PDB file of C-alpha atoms in Angstrom:
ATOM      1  CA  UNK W  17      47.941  85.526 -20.620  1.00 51.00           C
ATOM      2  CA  UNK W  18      47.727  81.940 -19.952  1.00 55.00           C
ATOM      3  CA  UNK W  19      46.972  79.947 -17.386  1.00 49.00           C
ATOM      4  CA  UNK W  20      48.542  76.889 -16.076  1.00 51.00           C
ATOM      5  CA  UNK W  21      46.516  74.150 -14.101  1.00 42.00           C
ATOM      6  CA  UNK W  22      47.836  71.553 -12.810  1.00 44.00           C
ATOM      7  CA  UNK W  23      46.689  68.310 -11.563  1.00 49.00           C
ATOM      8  CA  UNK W  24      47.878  65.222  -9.883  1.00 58.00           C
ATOM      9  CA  UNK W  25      46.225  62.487 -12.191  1.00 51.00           C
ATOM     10  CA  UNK W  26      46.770  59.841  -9.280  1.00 73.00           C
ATOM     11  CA  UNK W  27      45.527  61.601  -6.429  1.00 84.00           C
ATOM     12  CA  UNK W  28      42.806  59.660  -5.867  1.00 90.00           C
ATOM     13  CA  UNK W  29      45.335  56.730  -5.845  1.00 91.00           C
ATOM     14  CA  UNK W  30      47.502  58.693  -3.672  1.00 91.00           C
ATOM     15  CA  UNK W  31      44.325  59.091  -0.686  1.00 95.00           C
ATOM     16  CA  UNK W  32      43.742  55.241  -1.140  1.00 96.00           C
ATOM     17  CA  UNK W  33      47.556  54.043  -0.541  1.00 96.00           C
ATOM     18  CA  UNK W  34      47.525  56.412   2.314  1.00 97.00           C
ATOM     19  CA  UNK W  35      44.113  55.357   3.703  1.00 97.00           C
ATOM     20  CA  UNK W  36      45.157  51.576   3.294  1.00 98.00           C
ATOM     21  CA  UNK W  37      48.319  52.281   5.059  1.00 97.00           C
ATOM     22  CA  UNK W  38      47.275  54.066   8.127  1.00 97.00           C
ATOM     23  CA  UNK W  39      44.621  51.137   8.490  1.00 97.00           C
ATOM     24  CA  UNK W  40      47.242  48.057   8.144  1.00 97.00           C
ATOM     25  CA  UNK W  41      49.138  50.138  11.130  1.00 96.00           C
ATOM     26  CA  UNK W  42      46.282  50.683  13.144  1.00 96.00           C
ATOM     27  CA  UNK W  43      45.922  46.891  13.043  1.00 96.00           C
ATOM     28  CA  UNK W  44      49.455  45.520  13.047  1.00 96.00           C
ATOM     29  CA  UNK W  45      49.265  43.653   9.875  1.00 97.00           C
ATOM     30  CA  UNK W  46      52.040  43.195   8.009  1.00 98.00           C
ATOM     31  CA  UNK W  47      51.406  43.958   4.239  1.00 98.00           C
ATOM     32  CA  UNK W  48      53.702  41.831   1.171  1.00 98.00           C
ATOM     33  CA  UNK W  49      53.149  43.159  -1.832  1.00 97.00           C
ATOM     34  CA  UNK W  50      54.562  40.359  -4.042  1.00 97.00           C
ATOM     35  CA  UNK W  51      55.203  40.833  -7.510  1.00 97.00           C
ATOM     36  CA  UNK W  52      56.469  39.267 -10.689  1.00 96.00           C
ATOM     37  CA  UNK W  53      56.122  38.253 -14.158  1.00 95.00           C
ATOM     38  CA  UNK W  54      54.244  35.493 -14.775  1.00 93.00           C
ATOM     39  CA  UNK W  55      55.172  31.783 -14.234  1.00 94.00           C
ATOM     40  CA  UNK W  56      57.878  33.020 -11.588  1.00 97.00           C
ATOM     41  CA  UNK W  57      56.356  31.171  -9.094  1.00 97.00           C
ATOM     42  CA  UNK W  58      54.665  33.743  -6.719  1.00 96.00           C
ATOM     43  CA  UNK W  59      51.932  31.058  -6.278  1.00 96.00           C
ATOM     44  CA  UNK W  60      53.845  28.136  -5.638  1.00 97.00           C
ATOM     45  CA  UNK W  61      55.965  30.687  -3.324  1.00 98.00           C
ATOM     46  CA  UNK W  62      52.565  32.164  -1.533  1.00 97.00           C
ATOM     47  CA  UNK W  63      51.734  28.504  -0.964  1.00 98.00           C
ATOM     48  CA  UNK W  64      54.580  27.518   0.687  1.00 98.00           C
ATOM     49  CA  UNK W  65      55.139  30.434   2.528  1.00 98.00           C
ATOM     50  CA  UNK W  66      51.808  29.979   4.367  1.00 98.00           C
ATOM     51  CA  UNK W  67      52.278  26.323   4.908  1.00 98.00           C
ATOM     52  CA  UNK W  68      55.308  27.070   6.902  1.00 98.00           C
ATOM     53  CA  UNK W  69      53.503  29.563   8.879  1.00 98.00           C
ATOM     54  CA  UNK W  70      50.059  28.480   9.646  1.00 97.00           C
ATOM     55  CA  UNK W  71      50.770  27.251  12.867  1.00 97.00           C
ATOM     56  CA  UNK W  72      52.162  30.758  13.625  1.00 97.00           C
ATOM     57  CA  UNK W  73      50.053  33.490  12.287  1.00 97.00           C
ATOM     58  CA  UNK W  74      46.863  34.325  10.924  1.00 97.00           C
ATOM     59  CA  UNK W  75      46.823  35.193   7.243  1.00 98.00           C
ATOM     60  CA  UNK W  76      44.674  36.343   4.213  1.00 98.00           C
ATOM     61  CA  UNK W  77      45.622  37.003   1.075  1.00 98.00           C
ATOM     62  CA  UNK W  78      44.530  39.508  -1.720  1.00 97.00           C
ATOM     63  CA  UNK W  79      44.735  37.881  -5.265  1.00 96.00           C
ATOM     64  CA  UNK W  80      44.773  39.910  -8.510  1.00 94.00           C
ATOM     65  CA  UNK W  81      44.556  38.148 -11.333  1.00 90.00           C
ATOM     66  CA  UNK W  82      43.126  39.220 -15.186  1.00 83.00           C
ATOM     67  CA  UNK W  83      40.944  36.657 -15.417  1.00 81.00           C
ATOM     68  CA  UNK W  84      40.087  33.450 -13.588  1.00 85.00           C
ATOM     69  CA  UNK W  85      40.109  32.717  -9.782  1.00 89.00           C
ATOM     70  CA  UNK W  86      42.532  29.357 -10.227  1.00 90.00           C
ATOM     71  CA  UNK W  87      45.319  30.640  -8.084  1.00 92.00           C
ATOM     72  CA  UNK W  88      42.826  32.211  -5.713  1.00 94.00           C
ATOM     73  CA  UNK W  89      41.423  28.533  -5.037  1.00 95.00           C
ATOM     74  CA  UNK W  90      44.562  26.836  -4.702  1.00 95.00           C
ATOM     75  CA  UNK W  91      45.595  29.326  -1.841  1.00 96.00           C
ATOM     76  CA  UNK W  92      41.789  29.291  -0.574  1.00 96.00           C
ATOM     77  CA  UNK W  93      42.320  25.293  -0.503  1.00 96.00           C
ATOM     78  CA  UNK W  94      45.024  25.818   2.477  1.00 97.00           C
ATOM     79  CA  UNK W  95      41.979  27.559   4.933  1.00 96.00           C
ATOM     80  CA  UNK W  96      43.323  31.119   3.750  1.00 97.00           C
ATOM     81  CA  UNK W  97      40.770  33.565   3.577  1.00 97.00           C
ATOM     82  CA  UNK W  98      41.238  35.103   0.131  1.00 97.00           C
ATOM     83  CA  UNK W  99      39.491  37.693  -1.873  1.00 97.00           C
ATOM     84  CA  UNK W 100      40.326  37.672  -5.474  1.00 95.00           C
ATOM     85  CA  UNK W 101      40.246  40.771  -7.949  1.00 94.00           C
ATOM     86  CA  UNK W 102      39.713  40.562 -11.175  1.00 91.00           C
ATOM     87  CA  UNK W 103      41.302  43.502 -13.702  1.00 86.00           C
ATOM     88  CA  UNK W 104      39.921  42.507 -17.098  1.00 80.00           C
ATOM     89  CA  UNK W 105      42.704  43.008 -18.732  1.00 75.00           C
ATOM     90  CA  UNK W 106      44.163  45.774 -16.581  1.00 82.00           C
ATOM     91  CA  UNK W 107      48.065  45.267 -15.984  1.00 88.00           C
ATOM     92  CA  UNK W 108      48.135  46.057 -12.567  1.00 89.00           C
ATOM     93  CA  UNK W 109      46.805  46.421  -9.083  1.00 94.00           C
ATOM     94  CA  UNK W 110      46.137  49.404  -6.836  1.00 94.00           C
ATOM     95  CA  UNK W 111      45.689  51.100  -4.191  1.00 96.00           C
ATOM     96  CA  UNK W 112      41.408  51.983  -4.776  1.00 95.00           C
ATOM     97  CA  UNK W 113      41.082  48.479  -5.593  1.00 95.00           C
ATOM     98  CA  UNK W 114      42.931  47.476  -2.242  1.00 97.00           C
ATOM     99  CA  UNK W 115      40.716  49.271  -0.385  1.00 97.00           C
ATOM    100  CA  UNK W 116      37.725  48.368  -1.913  1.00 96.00           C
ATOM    101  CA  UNK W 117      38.752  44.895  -0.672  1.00 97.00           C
ATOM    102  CA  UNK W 118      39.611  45.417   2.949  1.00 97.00           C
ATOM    103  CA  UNK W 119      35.609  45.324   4.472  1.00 96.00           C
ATOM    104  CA  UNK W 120      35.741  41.777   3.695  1.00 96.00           C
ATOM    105  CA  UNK W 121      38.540  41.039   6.283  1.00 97.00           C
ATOM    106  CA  UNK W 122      38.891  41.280  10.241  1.00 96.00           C
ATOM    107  CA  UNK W 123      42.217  43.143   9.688  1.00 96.00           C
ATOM    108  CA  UNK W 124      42.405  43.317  13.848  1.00 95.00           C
ATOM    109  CA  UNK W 125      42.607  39.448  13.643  1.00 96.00           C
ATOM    110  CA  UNK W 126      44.814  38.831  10.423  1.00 97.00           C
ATOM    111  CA  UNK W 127      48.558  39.401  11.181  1.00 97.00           C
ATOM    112  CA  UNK W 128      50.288  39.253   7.636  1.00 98.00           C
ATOM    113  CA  UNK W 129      48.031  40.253   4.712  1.00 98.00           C
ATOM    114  CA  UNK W 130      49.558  38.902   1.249  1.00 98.00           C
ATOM    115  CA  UNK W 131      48.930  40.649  -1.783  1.00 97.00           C
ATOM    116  CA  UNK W 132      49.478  38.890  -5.144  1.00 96.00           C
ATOM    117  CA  UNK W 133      49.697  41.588  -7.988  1.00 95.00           C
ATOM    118  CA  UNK W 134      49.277  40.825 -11.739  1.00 93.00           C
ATOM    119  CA  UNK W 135      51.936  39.174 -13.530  1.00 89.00           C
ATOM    120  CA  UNK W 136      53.843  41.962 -15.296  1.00 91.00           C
ATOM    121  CA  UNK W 137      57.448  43.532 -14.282  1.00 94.00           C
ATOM    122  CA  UNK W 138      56.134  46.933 -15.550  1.00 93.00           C
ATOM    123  CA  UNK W 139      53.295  48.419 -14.292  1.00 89.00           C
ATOM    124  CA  UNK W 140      52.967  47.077 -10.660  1.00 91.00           C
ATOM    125  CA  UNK W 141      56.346  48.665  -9.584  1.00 88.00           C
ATOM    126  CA  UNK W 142      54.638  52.484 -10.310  1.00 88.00           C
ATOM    127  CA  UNK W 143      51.786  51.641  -7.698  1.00 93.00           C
ATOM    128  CA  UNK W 144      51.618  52.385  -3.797  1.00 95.00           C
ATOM    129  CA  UNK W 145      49.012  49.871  -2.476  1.00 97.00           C
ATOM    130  CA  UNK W 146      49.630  51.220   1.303  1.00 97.00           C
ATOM    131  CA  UNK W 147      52.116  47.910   1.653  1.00 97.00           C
ATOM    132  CA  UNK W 148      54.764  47.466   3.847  1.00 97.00           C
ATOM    133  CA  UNK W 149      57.082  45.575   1.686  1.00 98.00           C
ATOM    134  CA  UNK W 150      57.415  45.303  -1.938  1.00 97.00           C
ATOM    135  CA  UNK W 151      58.766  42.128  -2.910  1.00 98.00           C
ATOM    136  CA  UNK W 152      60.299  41.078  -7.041  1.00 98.00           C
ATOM    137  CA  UNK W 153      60.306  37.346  -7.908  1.00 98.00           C
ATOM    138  CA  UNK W 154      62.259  36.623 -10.383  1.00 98.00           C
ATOM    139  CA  UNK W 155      62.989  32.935 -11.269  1.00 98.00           C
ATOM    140  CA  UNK W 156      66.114  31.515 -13.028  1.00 98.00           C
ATOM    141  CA  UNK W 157      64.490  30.279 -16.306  1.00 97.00           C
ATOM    142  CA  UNK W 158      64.118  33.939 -17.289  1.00 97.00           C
ATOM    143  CA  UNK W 159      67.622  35.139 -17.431  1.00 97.00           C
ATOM    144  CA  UNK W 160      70.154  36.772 -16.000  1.00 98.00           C
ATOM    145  CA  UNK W 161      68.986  40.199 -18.243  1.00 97.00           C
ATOM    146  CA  UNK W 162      65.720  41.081 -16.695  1.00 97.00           C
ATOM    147  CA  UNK W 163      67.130  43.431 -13.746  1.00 98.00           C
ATOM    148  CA  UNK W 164      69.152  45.716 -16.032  1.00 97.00           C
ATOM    149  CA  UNK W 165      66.514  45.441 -18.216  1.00 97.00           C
ATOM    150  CA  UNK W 166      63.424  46.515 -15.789  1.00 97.00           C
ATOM    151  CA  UNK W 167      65.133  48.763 -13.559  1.00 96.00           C
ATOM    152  CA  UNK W 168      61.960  50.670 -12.052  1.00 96.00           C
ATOM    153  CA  UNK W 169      60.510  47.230 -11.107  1.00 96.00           C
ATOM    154  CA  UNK W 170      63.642  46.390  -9.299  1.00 97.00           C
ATOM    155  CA  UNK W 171      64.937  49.828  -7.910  1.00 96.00           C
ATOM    156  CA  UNK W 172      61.402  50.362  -6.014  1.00 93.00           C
ATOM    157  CA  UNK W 173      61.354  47.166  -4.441  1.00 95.00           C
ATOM    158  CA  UNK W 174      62.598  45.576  -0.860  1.00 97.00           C
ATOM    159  CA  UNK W 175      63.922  42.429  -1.824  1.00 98.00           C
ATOM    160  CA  UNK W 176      64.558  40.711  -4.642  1.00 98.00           C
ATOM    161  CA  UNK W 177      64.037  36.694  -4.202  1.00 98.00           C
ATOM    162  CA  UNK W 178      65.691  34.589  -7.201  1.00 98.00           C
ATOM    163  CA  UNK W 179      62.929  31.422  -7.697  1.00 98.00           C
ATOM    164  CA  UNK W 180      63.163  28.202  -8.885  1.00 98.00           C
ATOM    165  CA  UNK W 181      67.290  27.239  -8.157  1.00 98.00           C
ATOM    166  CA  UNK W 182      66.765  23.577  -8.010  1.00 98.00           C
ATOM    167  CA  UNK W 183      66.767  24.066 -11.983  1.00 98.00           C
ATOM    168  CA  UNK W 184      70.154  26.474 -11.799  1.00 98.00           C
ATOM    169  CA  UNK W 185      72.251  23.063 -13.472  1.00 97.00           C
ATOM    170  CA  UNK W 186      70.008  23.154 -16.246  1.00 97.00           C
ATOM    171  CA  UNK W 187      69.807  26.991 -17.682  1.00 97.00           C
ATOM    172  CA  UNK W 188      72.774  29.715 -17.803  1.00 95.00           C
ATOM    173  CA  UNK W 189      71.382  31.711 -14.656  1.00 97.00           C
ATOM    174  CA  UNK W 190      73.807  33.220 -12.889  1.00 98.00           C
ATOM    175  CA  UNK W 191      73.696  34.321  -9.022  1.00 98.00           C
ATOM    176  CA  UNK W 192      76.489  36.350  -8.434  1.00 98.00           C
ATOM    177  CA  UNK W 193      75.698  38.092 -11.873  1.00 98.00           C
ATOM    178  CA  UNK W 194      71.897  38.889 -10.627  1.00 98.00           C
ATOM    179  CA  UNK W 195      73.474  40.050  -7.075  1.00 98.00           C
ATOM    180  CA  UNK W 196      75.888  42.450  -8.768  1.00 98.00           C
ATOM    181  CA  UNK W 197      73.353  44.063 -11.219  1.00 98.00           C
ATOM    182  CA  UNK W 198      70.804  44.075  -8.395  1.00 98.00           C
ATOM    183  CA  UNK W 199      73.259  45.688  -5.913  1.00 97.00           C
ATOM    184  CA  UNK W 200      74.044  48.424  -9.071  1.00 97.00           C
ATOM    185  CA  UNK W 201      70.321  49.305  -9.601  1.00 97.00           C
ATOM    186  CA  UNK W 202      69.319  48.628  -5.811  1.00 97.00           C
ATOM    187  CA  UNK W 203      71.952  49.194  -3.256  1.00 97.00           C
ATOM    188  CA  UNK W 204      69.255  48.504  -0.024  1.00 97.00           C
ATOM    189  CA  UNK W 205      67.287  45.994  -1.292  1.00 97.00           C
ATOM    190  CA  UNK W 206      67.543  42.440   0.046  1.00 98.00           C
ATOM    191  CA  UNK W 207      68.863  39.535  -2.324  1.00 98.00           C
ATOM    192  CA  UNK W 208      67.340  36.081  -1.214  1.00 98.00           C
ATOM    193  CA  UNK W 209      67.801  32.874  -3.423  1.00 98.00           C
ATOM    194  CA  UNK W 210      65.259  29.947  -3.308  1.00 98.00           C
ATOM    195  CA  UNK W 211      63.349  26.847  -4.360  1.00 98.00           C
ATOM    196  CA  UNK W 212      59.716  27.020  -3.237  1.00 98.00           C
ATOM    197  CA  UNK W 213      59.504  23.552  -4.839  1.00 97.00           C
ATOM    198  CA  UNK W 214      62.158  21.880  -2.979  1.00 98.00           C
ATOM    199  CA  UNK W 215      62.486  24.556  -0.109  1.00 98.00           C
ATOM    200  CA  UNK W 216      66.067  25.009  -0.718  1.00 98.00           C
ATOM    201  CA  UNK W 217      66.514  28.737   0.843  1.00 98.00           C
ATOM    202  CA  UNK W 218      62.825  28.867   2.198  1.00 98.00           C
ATOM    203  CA  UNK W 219      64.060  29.004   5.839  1.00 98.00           C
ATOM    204  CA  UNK W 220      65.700  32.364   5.079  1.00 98.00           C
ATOM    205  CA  UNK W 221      62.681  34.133   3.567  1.00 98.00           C
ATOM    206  CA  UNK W 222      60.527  32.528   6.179  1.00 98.00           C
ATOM    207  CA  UNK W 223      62.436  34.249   9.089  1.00 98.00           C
ATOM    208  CA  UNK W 224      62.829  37.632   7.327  1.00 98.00           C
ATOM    209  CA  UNK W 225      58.689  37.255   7.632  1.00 98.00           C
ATOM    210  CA  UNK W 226      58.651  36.713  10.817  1.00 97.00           C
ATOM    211  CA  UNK W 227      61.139  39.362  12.105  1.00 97.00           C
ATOM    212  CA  UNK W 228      58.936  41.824   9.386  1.00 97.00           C
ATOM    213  CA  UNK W 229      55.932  40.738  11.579  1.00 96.00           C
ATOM    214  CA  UNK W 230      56.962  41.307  14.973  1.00 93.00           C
ATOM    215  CA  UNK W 231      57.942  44.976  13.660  1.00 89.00           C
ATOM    216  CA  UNK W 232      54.532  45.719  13.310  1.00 85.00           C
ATOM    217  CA  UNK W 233      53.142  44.486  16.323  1.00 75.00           C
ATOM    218  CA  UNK W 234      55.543  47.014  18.367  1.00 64.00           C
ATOM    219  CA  UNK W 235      53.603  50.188  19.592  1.00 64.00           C
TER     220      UNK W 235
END
């Protein structure tokens, strides 16, 4: 006779997400998890996203990296508390390493927690970090092909926000084309197009955060 055993590898991750998530609620925080490949632009977009809302909310930010704390410093620069971690290597956050992370914040006094994953449209879709938002940035320089061709990435996520469309004259990116195949893979998720350069379409994304925000602070 055999026997069959059976054993959720990621249970451990499982507890963690759900731990993390029960704690952002019991403090109101809204959680981004914002992902990409690298040289989208989630920096430059993190940047400018808490420039434009300083004056209105108090925010921290989580920043995974492989190596390096560069991008941690240049959000750190702005007054944003921000703890960086460090994979060596590994391609993507989660949800043990989240919480490992969260005694070094007053979560009752931060209202939108950011979380910058690793660069990689792969392995940080799989991963429940206890967010309340996961959010793809995809910029025009890298083709019209990536969302048919990383489906998981884009299927699991809220909204998809198309980077970098002050260079749109120069390279064969096409909007409507990324809405379509977007819509196809993603029916719910939103579709927001934007510089964070030039801050064409910021406005947009800014309010959604806002609206997100209030959400949370509703009993």
């Amino acid at each position: 006779m055999k026997i069959k055993l059976q054993e959720d590898v990621l249970k451990n991750q499982h507890l963690a997400a759900a731990f993390n998530r029960e704690t952002f609620k019991k403090n109101h925080t809204l959680v981004i998890n914002l992902m990409s490949s690298p040289g989208a632009g989630k920096t430059t977009l993190l940047e400018e996203t808490i420039k434009a809302l300083m004056n209105e909310f108090h925010m921290a930010v989580i920043e995974g990296d492989l190596a390096t704390e560069l991008d941690a410093e240049r959000l750190r620069s702005l007054g944003v508390k921000t703890v960086q971690i460090n994979t060596v290597g590994g391609c993507h956050l989660d949800a043990r390493m989240i919480a490992k992370t969260l005694p070094d914040f007053e979560l009752d006094t931060i209202d939108i927690l950011f979380i910058e994953n690793i660069g990689n449209l792969v392995c940080p879709s799989s991963y429940d970090l206890g967010q309340d938002y996961k959010v793809v940035v995809l910029s025009v320089p890298e083709g019209n092909d990536k969302i048919p061709k990383y489906p998981v990435m884009f299927r699991r996520t809220d909204i998809t926000i198309i980077n970098k469309i002050d260079l749109l004259p120069f390279v064969s990116f096409n909007l409507e084309e990324a809405k379509k195949n977007l819509k196809e893979i993603n029916p719910q998720a939103q579709f927001k197009a934007l510089s964070a350069k030039t801050g064409e379409g910021m406005e947009e994304w800014i309010h959604w955060i806002k609206d997100a925000q209030r959400q949370c602070t509703k009993p």
